[in-house]
Coordinates of C-alpha atoms in Angstrom, one line a residue:
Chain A
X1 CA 72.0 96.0 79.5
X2 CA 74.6 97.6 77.0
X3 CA 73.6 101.2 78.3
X4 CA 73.8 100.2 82.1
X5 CA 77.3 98.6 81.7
X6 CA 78.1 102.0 79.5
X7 CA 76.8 103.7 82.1
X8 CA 78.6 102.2 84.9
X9 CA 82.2 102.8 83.2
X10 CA 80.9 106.3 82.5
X11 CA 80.0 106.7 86.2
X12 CA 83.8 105.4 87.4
X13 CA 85.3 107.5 85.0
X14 CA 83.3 110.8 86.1
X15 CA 84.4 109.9 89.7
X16 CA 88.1 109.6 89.2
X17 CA 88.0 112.8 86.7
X18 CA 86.4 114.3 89.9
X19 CA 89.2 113.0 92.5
X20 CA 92.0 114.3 89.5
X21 CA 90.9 117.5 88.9
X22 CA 91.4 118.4 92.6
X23 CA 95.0 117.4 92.2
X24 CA 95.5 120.6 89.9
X25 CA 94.9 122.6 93.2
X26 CA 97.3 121.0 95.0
X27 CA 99.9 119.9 92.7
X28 CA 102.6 122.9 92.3
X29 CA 102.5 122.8 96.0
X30 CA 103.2 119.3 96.5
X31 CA 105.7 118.9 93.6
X32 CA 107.9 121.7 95.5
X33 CA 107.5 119.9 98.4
X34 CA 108.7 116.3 97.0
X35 CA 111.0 118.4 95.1
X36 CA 112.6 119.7 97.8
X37 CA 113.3 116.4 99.8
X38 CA 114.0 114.1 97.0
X39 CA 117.0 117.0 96.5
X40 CA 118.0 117.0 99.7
X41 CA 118.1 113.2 100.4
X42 CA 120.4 112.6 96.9
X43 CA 122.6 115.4 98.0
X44 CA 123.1 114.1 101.2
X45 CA 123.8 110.6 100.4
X46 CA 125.5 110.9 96.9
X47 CA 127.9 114.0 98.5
X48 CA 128.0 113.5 102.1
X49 CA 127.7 109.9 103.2
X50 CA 130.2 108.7 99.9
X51 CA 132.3 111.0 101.7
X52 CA 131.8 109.0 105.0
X53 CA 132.2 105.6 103.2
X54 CA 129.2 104.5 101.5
X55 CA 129.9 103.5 97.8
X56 CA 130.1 105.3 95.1
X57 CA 126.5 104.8 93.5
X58 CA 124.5 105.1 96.8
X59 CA 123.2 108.6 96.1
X60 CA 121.6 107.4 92.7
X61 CA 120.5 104.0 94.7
X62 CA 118.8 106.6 97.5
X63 CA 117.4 108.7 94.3
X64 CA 115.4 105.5 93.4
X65 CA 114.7 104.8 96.7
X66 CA 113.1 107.7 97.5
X67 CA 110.8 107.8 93.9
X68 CA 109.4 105.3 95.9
X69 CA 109.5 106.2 99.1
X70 CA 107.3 109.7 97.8
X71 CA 104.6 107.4 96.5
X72 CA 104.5 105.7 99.5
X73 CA 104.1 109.1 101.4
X74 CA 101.4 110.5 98.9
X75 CA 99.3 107.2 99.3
X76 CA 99.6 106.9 102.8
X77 CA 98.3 110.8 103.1
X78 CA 95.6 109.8 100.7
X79 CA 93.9 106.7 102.4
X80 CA 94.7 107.9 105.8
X81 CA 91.9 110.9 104.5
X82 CA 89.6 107.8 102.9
X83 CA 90.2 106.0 106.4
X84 CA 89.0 109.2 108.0
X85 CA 85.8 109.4 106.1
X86 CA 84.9 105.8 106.4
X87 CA 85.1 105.6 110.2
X88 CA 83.6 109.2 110.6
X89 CA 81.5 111.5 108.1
X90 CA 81.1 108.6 105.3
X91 CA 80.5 111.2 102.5
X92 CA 81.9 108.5 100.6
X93 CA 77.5 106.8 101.1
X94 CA 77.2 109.3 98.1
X95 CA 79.2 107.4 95.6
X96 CA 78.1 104.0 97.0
X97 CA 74.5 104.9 95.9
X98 CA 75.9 105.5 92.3
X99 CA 75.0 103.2 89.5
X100 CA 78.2 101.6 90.2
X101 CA 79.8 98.6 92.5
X102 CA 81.4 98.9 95.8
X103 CA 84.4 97.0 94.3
X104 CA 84.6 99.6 91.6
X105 CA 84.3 102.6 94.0
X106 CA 87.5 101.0 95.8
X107 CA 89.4 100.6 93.0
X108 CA 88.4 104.1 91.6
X109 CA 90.2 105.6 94.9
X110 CA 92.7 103.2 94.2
X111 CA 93.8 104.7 90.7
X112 CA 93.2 108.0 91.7
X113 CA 95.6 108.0 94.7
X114 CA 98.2 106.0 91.7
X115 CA 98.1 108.8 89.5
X116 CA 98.5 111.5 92.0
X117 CA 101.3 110.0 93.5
X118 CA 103.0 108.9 89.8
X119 CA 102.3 112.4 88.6
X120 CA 103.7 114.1 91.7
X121 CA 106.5 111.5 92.0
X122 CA 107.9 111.6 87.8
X123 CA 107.9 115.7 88.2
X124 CA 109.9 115.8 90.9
X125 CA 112.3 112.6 89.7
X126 CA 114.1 114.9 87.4
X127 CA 115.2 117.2 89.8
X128 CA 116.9 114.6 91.8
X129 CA 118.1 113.0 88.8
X130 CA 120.1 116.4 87.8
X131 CA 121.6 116.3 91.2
X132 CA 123.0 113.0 91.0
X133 CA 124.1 113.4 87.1
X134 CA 127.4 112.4 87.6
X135 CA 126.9 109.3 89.0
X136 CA 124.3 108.1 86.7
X137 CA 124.9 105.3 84.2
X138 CA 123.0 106.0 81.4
X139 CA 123.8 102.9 79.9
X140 CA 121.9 101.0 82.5
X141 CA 118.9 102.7 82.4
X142 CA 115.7 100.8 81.2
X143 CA 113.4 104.0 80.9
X144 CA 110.4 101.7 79.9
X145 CA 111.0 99.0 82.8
X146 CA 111.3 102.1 85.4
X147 CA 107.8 103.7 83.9
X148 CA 106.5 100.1 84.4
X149 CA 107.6 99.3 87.4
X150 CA 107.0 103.0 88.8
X151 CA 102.9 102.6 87.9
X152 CA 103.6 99.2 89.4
X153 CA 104.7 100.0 92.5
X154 CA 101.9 102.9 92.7
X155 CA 99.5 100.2 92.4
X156 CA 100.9 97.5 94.3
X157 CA 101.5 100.7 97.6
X158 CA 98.0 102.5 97.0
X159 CA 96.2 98.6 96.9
X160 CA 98.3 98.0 100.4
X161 CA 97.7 100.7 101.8
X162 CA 94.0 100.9 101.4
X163 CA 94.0 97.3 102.7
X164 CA 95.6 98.4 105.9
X165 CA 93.0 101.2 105.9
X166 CA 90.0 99.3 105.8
X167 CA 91.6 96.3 107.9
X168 CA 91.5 98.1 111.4
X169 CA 88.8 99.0 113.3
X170 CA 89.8 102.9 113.6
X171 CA 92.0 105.3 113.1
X172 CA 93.8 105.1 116.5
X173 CA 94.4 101.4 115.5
X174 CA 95.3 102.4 112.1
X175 CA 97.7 104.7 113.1
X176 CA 100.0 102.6 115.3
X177 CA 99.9 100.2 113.1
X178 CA 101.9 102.8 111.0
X179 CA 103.9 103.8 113.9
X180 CA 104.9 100.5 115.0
X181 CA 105.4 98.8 111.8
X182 CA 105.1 101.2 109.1
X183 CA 109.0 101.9 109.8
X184 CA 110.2 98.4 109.8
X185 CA 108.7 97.5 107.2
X186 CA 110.4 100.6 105.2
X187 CA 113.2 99.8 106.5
X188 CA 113.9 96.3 105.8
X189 CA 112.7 96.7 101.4
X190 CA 116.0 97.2 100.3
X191 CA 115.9 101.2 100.8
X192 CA 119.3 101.7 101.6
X193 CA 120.8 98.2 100.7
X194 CA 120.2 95.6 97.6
X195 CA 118.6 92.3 98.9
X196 CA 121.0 90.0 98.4
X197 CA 123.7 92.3 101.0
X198 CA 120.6 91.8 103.6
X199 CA 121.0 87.9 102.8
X200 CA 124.6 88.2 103.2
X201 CA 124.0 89.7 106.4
X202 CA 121.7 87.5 107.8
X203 CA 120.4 84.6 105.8
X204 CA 116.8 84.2 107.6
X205 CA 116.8 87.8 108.1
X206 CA 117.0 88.6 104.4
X207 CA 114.5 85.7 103.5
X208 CA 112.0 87.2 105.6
X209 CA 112.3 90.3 104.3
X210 CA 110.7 88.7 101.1
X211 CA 107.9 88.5 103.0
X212 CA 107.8 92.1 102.4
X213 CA 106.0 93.7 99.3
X214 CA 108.0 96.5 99.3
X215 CA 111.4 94.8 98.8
X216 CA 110.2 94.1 95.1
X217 CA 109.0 97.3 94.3
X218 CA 112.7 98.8 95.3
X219 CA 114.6 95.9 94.1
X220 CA 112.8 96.0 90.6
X221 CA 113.0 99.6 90.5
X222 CA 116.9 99.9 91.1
X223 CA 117.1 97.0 88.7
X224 CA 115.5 98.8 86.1
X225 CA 117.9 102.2 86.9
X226 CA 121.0 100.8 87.8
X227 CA 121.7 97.9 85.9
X228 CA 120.0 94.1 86.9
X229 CA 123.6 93.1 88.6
X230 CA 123.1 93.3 92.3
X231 CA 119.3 93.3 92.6
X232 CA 116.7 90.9 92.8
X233 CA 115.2 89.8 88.9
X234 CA 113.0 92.3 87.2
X235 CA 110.8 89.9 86.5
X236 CA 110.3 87.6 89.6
X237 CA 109.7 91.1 91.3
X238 CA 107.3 92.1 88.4
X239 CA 105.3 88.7 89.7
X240 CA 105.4 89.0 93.0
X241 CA 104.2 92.6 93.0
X242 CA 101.1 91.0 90.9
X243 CA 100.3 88.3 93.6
X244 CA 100.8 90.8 96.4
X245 CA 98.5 93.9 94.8
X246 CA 95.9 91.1 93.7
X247 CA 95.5 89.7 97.1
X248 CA 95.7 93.3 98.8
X249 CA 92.8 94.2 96.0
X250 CA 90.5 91.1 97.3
X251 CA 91.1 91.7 101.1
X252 CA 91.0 95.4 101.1
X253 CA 87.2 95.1 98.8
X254 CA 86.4 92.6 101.5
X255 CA 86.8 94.7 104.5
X256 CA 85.5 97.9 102.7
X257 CA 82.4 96.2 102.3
X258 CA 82.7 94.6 105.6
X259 CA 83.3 98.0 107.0
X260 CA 80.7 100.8 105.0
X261 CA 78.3 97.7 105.7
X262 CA 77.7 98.4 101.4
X263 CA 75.8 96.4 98.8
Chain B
X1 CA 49.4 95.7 91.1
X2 CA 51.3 97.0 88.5
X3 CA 50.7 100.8 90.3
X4 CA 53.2 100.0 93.4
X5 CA 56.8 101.0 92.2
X6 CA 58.5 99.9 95.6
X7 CA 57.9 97.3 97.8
X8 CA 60.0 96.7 101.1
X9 CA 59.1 92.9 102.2
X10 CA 59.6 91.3 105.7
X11 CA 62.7 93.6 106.1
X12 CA 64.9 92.9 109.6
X13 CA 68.3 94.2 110.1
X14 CA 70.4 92.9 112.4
X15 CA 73.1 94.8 113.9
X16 CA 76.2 94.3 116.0
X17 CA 76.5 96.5 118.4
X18 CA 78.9 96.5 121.3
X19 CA 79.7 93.0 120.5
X20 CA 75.7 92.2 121.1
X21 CA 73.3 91.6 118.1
X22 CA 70.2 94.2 117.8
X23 CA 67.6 93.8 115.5
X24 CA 66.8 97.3 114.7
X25 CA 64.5 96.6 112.1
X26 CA 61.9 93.9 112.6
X27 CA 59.7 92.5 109.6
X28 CA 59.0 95.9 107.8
X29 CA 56.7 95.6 105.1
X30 CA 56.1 99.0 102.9
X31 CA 55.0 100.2 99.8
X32 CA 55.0 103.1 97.7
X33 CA 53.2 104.5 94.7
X34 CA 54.4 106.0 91.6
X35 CA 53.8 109.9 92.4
X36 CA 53.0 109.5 95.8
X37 CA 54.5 110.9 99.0
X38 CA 54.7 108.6 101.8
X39 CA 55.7 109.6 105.2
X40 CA 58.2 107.3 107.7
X41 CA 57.6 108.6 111.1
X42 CA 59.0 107.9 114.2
X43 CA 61.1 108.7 117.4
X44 CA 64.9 109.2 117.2
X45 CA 66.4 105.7 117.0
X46 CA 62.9 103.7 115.9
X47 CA 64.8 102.5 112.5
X48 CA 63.9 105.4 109.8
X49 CA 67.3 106.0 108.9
X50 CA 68.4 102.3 108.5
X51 CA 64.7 100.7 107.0
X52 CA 65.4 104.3 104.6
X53 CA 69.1 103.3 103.8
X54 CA 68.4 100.0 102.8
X55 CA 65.7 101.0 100.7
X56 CA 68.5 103.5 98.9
X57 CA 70.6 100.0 98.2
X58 CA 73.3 101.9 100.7
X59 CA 73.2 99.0 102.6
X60 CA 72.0 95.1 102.8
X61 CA 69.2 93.7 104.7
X62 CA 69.6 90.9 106.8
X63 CA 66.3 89.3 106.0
X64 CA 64.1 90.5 103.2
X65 CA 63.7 91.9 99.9
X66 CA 63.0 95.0 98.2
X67 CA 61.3 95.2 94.8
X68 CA 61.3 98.2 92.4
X69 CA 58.5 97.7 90.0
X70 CA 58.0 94.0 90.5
X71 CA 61.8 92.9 90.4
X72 CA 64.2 91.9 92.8
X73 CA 66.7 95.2 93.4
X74 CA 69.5 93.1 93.9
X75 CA 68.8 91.4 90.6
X76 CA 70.0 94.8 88.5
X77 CA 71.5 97.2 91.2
X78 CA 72.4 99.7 88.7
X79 CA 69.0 99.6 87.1
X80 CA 67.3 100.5 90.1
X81 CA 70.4 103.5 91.1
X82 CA 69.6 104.9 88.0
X83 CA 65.9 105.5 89.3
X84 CA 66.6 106.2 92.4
X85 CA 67.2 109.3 94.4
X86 CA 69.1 109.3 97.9
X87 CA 68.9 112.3 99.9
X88 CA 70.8 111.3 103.1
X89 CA 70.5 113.2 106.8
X90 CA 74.5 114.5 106.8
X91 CA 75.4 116.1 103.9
X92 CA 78.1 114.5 101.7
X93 CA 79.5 116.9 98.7
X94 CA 82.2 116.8 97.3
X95 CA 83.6 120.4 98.5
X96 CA 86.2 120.1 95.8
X97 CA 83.8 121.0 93.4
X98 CA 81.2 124.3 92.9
X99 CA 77.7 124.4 93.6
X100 CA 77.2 124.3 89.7
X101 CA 79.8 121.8 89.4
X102 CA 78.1 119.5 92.2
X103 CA 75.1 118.8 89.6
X104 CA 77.2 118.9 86.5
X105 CA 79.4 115.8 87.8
X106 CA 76.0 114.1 89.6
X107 CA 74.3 114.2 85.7
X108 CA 77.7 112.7 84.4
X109 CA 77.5 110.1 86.8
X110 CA 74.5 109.3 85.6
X111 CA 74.9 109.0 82.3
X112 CA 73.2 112.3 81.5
X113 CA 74.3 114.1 77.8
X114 CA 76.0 117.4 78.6
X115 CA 73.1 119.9 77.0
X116 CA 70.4 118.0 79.3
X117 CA 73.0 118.5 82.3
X118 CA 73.5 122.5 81.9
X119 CA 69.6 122.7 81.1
X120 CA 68.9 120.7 84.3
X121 CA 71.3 122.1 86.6
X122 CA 70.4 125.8 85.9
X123 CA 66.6 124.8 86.1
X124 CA 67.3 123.0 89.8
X125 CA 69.6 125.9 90.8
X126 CA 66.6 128.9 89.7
X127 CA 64.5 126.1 91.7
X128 CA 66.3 126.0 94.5
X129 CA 67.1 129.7 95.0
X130 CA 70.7 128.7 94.3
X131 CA 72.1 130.8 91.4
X132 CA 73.6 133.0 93.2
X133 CA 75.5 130.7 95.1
X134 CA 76.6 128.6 91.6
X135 CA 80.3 129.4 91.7
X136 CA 80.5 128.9 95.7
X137 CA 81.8 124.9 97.1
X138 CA 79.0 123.5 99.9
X139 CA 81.0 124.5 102.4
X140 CA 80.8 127.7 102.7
X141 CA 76.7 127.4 102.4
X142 CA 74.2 127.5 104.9
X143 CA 72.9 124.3 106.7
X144 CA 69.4 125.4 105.2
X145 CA 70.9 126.0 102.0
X146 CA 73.3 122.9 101.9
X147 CA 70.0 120.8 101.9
X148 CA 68.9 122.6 98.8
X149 CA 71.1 121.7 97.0
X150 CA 71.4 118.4 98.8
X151 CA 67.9 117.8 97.4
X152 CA 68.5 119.7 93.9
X153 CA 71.7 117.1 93.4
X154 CA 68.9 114.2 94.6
X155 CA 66.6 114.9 91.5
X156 CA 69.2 115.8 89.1
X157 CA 68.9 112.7 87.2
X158 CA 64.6 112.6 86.6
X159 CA 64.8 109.2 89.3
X160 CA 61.3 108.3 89.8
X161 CA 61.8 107.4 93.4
X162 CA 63.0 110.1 95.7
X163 CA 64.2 108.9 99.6
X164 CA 64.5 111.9 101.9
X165 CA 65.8 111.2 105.1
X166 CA 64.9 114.0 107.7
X167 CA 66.0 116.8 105.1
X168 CA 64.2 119.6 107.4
X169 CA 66.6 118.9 110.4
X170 CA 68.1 122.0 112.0
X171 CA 66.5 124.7 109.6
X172 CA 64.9 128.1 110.6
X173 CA 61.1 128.5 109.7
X174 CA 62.1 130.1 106.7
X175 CA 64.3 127.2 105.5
X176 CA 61.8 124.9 106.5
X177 CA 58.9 125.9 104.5
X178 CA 61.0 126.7 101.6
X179 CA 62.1 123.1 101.9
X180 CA 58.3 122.2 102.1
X181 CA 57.1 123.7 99.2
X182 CA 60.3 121.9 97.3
X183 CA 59.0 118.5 98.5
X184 CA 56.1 119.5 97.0
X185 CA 56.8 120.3 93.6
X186 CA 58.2 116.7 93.3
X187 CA 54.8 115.3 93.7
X188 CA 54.0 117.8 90.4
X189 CA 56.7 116.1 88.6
X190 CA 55.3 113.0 89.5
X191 CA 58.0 112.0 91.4
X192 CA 57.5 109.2 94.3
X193 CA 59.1 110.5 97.6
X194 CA 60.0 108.5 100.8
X195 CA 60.1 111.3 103.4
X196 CA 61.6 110.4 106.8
X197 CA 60.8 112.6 109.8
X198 CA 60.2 112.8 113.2
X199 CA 58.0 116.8 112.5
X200 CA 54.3 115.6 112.6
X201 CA 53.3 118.9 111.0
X202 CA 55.0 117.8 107.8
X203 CA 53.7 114.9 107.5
X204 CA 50.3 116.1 108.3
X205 CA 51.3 118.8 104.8
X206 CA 53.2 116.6 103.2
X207 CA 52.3 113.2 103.0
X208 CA 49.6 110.8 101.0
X209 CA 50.4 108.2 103.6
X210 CA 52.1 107.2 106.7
X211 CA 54.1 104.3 108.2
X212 CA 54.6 104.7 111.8
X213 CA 57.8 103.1 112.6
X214 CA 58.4 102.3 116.8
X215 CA 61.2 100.7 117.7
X216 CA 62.5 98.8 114.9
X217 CA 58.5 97.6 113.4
X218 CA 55.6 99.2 111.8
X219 CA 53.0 100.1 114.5
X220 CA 50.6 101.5 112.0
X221 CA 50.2 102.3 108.2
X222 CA 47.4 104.3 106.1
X223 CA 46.2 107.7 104.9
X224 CA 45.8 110.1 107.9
X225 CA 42.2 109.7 107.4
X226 CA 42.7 106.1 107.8
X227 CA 44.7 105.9 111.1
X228 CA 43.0 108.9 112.6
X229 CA 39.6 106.7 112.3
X230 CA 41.3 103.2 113.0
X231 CA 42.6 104.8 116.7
X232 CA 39.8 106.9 117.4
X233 CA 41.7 110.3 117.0
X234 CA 40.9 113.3 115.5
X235 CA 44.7 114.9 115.4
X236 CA 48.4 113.4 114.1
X237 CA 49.9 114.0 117.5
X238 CA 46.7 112.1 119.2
X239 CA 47.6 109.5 116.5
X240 CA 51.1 109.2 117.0
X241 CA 50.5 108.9 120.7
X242 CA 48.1 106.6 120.5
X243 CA 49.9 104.1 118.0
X244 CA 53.0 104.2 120.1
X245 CA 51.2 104.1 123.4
X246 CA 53.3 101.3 124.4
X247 CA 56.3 102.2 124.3
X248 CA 55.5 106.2 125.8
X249 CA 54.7 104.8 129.0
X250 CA 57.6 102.5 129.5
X251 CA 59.8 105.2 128.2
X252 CA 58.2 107.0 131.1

């Protein structure tokens, strides 16, 4: 019994080594890619639109923003390709004939598509960072409550995402999902404006948008870069990301098995 | 009975299909051997692929059980994967990674220790005629030699059930017997093998026995020997023919 559960952790641990290693193919390319627009979007909203009257701080507010926004982009790529397989070629049978559960196989893509898009995401934070030096208060800074919430967010967008994935029927479905909704629901998570100015806004407006499991992966992520003052608690958002990526976890295993028809 | 290593009992599968519910498999009852080869024949769509992936634990059956010496699979699913060998119809690699590196990471998953992994892999690759194709990814192989090493990853744990499911699809002659003579030396290394096909000259080669699978149940079972004298044949075709008489002339 010892030797099969040994075996089993062995097994996920070959597997994600597996889907890791092909990130070193692919990850110069990509970093220069999120490189390049996570430098283009803090230049353009920490020198142009302060320029046109946003405040002060709103290029380092879009530099967090977008850390998130890139993992968003690098796990959507990622389970879009797992969607692809799992409604066409299924090469994925392979691993489900391991000596390893279905659930663990899911969450194995999971982590893998988290680390690729934290590893992608903290090499090309930096760069942004530098161009936006000015403006940042290093006083405010919480490095170890932005790594946190960083893998957090990673965890709670990969767990989401794959939900989605395995939710519709194909790809087509899949797809406008993203087109229809995907946007809004970007939108509306505090990407260019803290929570409670959403509220201000529009009360039932900004209460629905806490509805939204984004919202506390941006609000918790400013809070931990630009001070806890205008953003939702760190710790209500830590809590709520928890309940969100749990449940996502459960309903995206349910519908992966439902789906791959798997034992 | 301590000799059978797998039992399939009253297997049905239902499936849903265009909103409609088709039983495609319909009280299968099988067994194999340790050692032996044992053939699954049938038309294109008479259940050898689905009776054959839920033997591989790939998926559930709706009615049924399957035992793997005596026990319950579903009692200890990783037990029984660690004894088991799945070689499916499409191939799924991981193109990522080298021919080599294909059976490297299949031992690892397996629990294999690294020195038995290198021995192995080089032994399946001189096997399998693949050496010289160690450093390539799948992709850029042959269909005939993509089922190689489809096969070579299949064994590269020592399972002592083997589930081949049509693996001679689409090859040249040459492929083909070099395939053959593969399936063969698993039978020297006392391997059991579940060989789907719908090639009656195969089976006729291959095979110790044969289920005869027509649309979703068994129409006949036995050694060649056995069915040839039960229908009054004296040929696999004749036999084949003959035990799915029925459903030939409707077809027709």
């Amino acid at each position: 019994m010892k030797f099969i559960k040994s075996t089993t952790f062995n097994t996920f641990l070959w597997l994600l080594w597996r889907d890791i290693r092909a990130l070193r193919k692919t990850f110069v390319s990509q970093w220069i890619d999120y490189s390049f627009i996570m430098c283009a979007v803090v230049v353009l909203n920490n020198y142009f639109m302060t320029a046109f009257g946003m405040p002060a701080s709103f290029g380092v507010h879009m530099l967090v923003s977008q850390s998130i926004a890139s993992m968003i982009w690098l796990v959507t790529s990622d389970t879009n390709m797992l969607a692809m397989d799992v409604h066409g070629p299924k090469t994925i049978s392979y691993e489900l004939t391991l000596p390893i559960t279905y659930k663990l196989v899911y969450l194995k893509y999971a982590c893998a598509f988290v680390i690729k898009a934290i590893a992608i995401n903290l090499a090309s934070f930096p760069l942004g960072a530098l161009c936006v030096l000015n403006k940042i208060d290093v006083g405010a800074i919480a490095p170890l409550k932005f790594l946190g919430i960083t893998i957090f967010a990673a965890i709670v967008i990969a767990l989401f995402s794959m939900m989605l994935a395995m939710l519709f029927k194909s790809i087509d479905a899949l797809s406008k999902f993203w087109m229809r909704w995907g946007m809004i629901i970007w939108m509306f998570s505090g990407l260019y404006t803290p929570w409670y100015i959403m509220v201000q806004a529009s009360t039932w407006g900004g209460y629905a948008t806490l509805l939204n499991p984004l919202l506390y992966c941006l609000e918790a992520a400013h809070a931990a870069f630009m001070g806890q003052q205008q953003f939702i608690n760190f710790w209500l958002c830590v809590l709520a990301i928890i309940a969100f990526g749990t449940t996502f976890a459960f309903v995206g295993m349910y519908f992966f098995k439902k789906r791959l028809d798997c034992v | 009975m301590s000799f059978i290593l797998l039992s399939a009992e009253n297997i049905s599968k239902v499936l849903l299909l265009n909103n409609k519910r088709k039983t495609v498999l319909n009280n299968i009852n099988l067994h194999i051997k340790r050692g032996e080869i044992v053939g699954l024949l049938g038309v294109n769509g008479a259940g050898k692929t689905t009776l054959a992936s839920i033997i591989s634990s790939l998926h559930p059956a709706t009615v049924g059980d399957v035992l793997f010496n005596g026990q319950s699979i579903y009692d200890n699913l990783k037990a029984y994967r660690l004894k088991l060998g799945y070689c499916p119809q499409q191939p799924n690699f991981e193109n990522n990674l080298s021919v080599r590196e294909n059976l490297v990471f299949a031992g690892h998953y397996y629990g294999m220790n690294t020195h038995d992994i290198n021995t192995k892999a080089a032994q399946l690759m001189d096997m399998f005629e693949l050496t010289s194709y160690a450093d390539v990814t799948p992709d850029k192989l042959s269909g005939g030699y993509q089922r190689r090493l489809l096969i070579a990853r299949t064994i590269m744990h020592n399972p002592e059930l083997v589930i081949l499911d049509e693996p001679t699809v689409g090859l040249d002659p040459y492929m083909r017997r070099a395939l053959i003579n593969s399936i063969k030396s698993l039978k020297k290394e006392n391997i059991a093998v579940l060989l789907t096909t719908h090639y009656l000259d195969e089976i006729q080669e291959l095979v110790d026995r044969v289920y005869i699978l027509d649309d979703g149940h068994i129409a006949a079972h036995g050694t060649l020997a056995e069915l040839n004298q039960q229908y009054g044949t004296t040929n696999l075709e004749a036999l084949f023919f003959a035990a799915t008489a029925k459903k030939i002339t409707e077809t027709l």
